[in-house]
């Protein structure tokens, strides 16, 4: 079977399975199997695949039909220009989270130490360390399995000597420590809404999604505890979900320990990040 024919067949299969981007997903998966750039699928469209290549590709398509995300199938996801290893133990990094990462990079300079809460794949703290050369990070996650992924990525990008990873719930591992910044993309989906998420999203770790009854549980916990762990003038930056900006801003204002609260929008014009400084 040629590249062109197997792609057409797979695209139809994924369309029937109601996959949102059937052709794109088929191309990514075939390029992965062949270890090609996607462009080569067009320049070498008449190449005949081996039985092994066909079998591996058809296996991936069958799993994609079951709504397993492409990132899990190929084991990687691009974030901030870096190609991160991911598996089912971590949330798949989203382009929206690059807004949070960019904000941190712009506000960190020199020998600054920051904390990444709920690090998951390590995408945020690793990207920051990669682009802010003298920075050092502490990163925590409640999942040992997620931390194994983050440690692998830190080594992959050569920043493992500047990131200390800890297993624990939020600030638990950091008693007595203070940071120049605290960054987090916490779980923020209201519990009742999780059942309505796309099937692909529901394959991701529940504890990385569930923000409690109103989606604000982790904002309350983080904003309440953060002043104890921030130097004066240090900043706290959090990713937020849609329609959460006003509620999270009120949590900041009620705390009385922060000033200069700002909301930052993503490329779609949606409120995506909220940040404030420690008095």
mmCIF file of N, CA, C and O in Angstrom, residues 4 57 61 111 118 142 149 154 201 208 226 233 240 253-254 261 272:
data_model
loop_
_atom_site.group_PDB
_atom_site.id
_atom_site.type_symbol
_atom_site.label_atom_id
_atom_site.label_comp_id
_atom_site.label_asym_id
_atom_site.label_seq_id
_atom_site.Cartn_x
_atom_site.Cartn_y
_atom_site.Cartn_z
ATOM 1 N N UNK A 4 0.087 7.486 -0.033
ATOM 2 C CA UNK A 4 -1.136 8.219 -0.365
ATOM 3 C C UNK A 4 -2.385 7.402 -0.069
ATOM 4 O O UNK A 4 -3.345 7.908 0.534
ATOM 5 N N UNK A 57 1.260 1.400 11.761
ATOM 6 C CA UNK A 57 0.387 2.554 11.508
ATOM 7 C C UNK A 57 -1.074 2.210 11.783
ATOM 8 O O UNK A 57 -1.791 2.978 12.442
ATOM 9 N N UNK A 61 -3.747 3.995 14.350
ATOM 10 C CA UNK A 61 -5.033 4.532 13.916
ATOM 11 C C UNK A 61 -6.167 3.909 14.717
ATOM 12 O O UNK A 61 -7.120 4.605 15.138
ATOM 13 N N UNK A 111 19.901 35.629 38.849
ATOM 14 C CA UNK A 111 19.907 34.358 39.573
ATOM 15 C C UNK A 111 18.636 34.217 40.409
ATOM 16 O O UNK A 111 18.666 34.193 41.645
ATOM 17 N N UNK A 118 2.559 21.713 40.677
ATOM 18 C CA UNK A 118 1.835 20.841 39.760
ATOM 19 C C UNK A 118 2.559 20.757 38.434
ATOM 20 O O UNK A 118 1.970 20.948 37.377
ATOM 21 N N UNK A 142 2.073 15.943 42.862
ATOM 22 C CA UNK A 142 1.586 14.932 43.790
ATOM 23 C C UNK A 142 1.789 13.525 43.236
ATOM 24 O O UNK A 142 1.698 12.532 43.958
ATOM 25 N N UNK A 149 8.361 11.641 34.396
ATOM 26 C CA UNK A 149 8.305 12.262 33.067
ATOM 27 C C UNK A 149 9.045 13.599 33.087
ATOM 28 O O UNK A 149 9.842 13.903 32.192
ATOM 29 N N UNK A 154 13.714 17.128 31.827
ATOM 30 C CA UNK A 154 14.763 18.037 32.309
ATOM 31 C C UNK A 154 16.136 17.580 31.825
ATOM 32 O O UNK A 154 16.968 18.391 31.387
ATOM 33 N N UNK A 201 -9.715 14.505 26.175
ATOM 34 C CA UNK A 201 -9.300 15.181 27.400
ATOM 35 C C UNK A 201 -9.539 14.283 28.613
ATOM 36 O O UNK A 201 -8.742 14.264 29.556
ATOM 37 N N UNK A 208 -5.228 16.286 37.439
ATOM 38 C CA UNK A 208 -4.692 17.476 36.782
ATOM 39 C C UNK A 208 -5.788 18.345 36.176
ATOM 40 O O UNK A 208 -5.512 19.425 35.659
ATOM 41 N N UNK A 226 0.621 31.177 49.432
ATOM 42 C CA UNK A 226 1.775 31.704 48.698
ATOM 43 C C UNK A 226 2.557 32.801 49.408
ATOM 44 O O UNK A 226 3.797 32.818 49.310
ATOM 45 N N UNK A 233 7.833 41.543 46.892
ATOM 46 C CA UNK A 233 8.018 41.933 45.499
ATOM 47 C C UNK A 233 7.996 40.763 44.539
ATOM 48 O O UNK A 233 7.949 40.962 43.323
ATOM 49 N N UNK A 240 -5.625 30.479 34.262
ATOM 50 C CA UNK A 240 -7.029 30.422 34.674
ATOM 51 C C UNK A 240 -7.888 29.908 33.519
ATOM 52 O O UNK A 240 -7.517 30.014 32.355
ATOM 53 N N UNK A 253 -7.597 39.842 45.920
ATOM 54 C CA UNK A 253 -7.877 41.089 46.645
ATOM 55 C C UNK A 253 -8.295 40.820 48.088
ATOM 56 O O UNK A 253 -7.964 41.590 48.999
ATOM 57 N N UNK A 254 -9.007 39.723 48.313
ATOM 58 C CA UNK A 254 -9.411 39.371 49.686
ATOM 59 C C UNK A 254 -8.224 38.971 50.542
ATOM 60 O O UNK A 254 -8.284 39.046 51.769
ATOM 61 N N UNK A 261 -2.334 43.367 40.717
ATOM 62 C CA UNK A 261 -2.952 42.204 40.084
ATOM 63 C C UNK A 261 -3.286 42.518 38.627
ATOM 64 O O UNK A 261 -3.917 43.529 38.338
ATOM 65 N N UNK A 272 -6.436 34.429 30.303
ATOM 66 C CA UNK A 272 -5.715 33.164 30.405
ATOM 67 C C UNK A 272 -4.798 33.075 31.615
ATOM 68 O O UNK A 272 -4.580 31.992 32.153
#
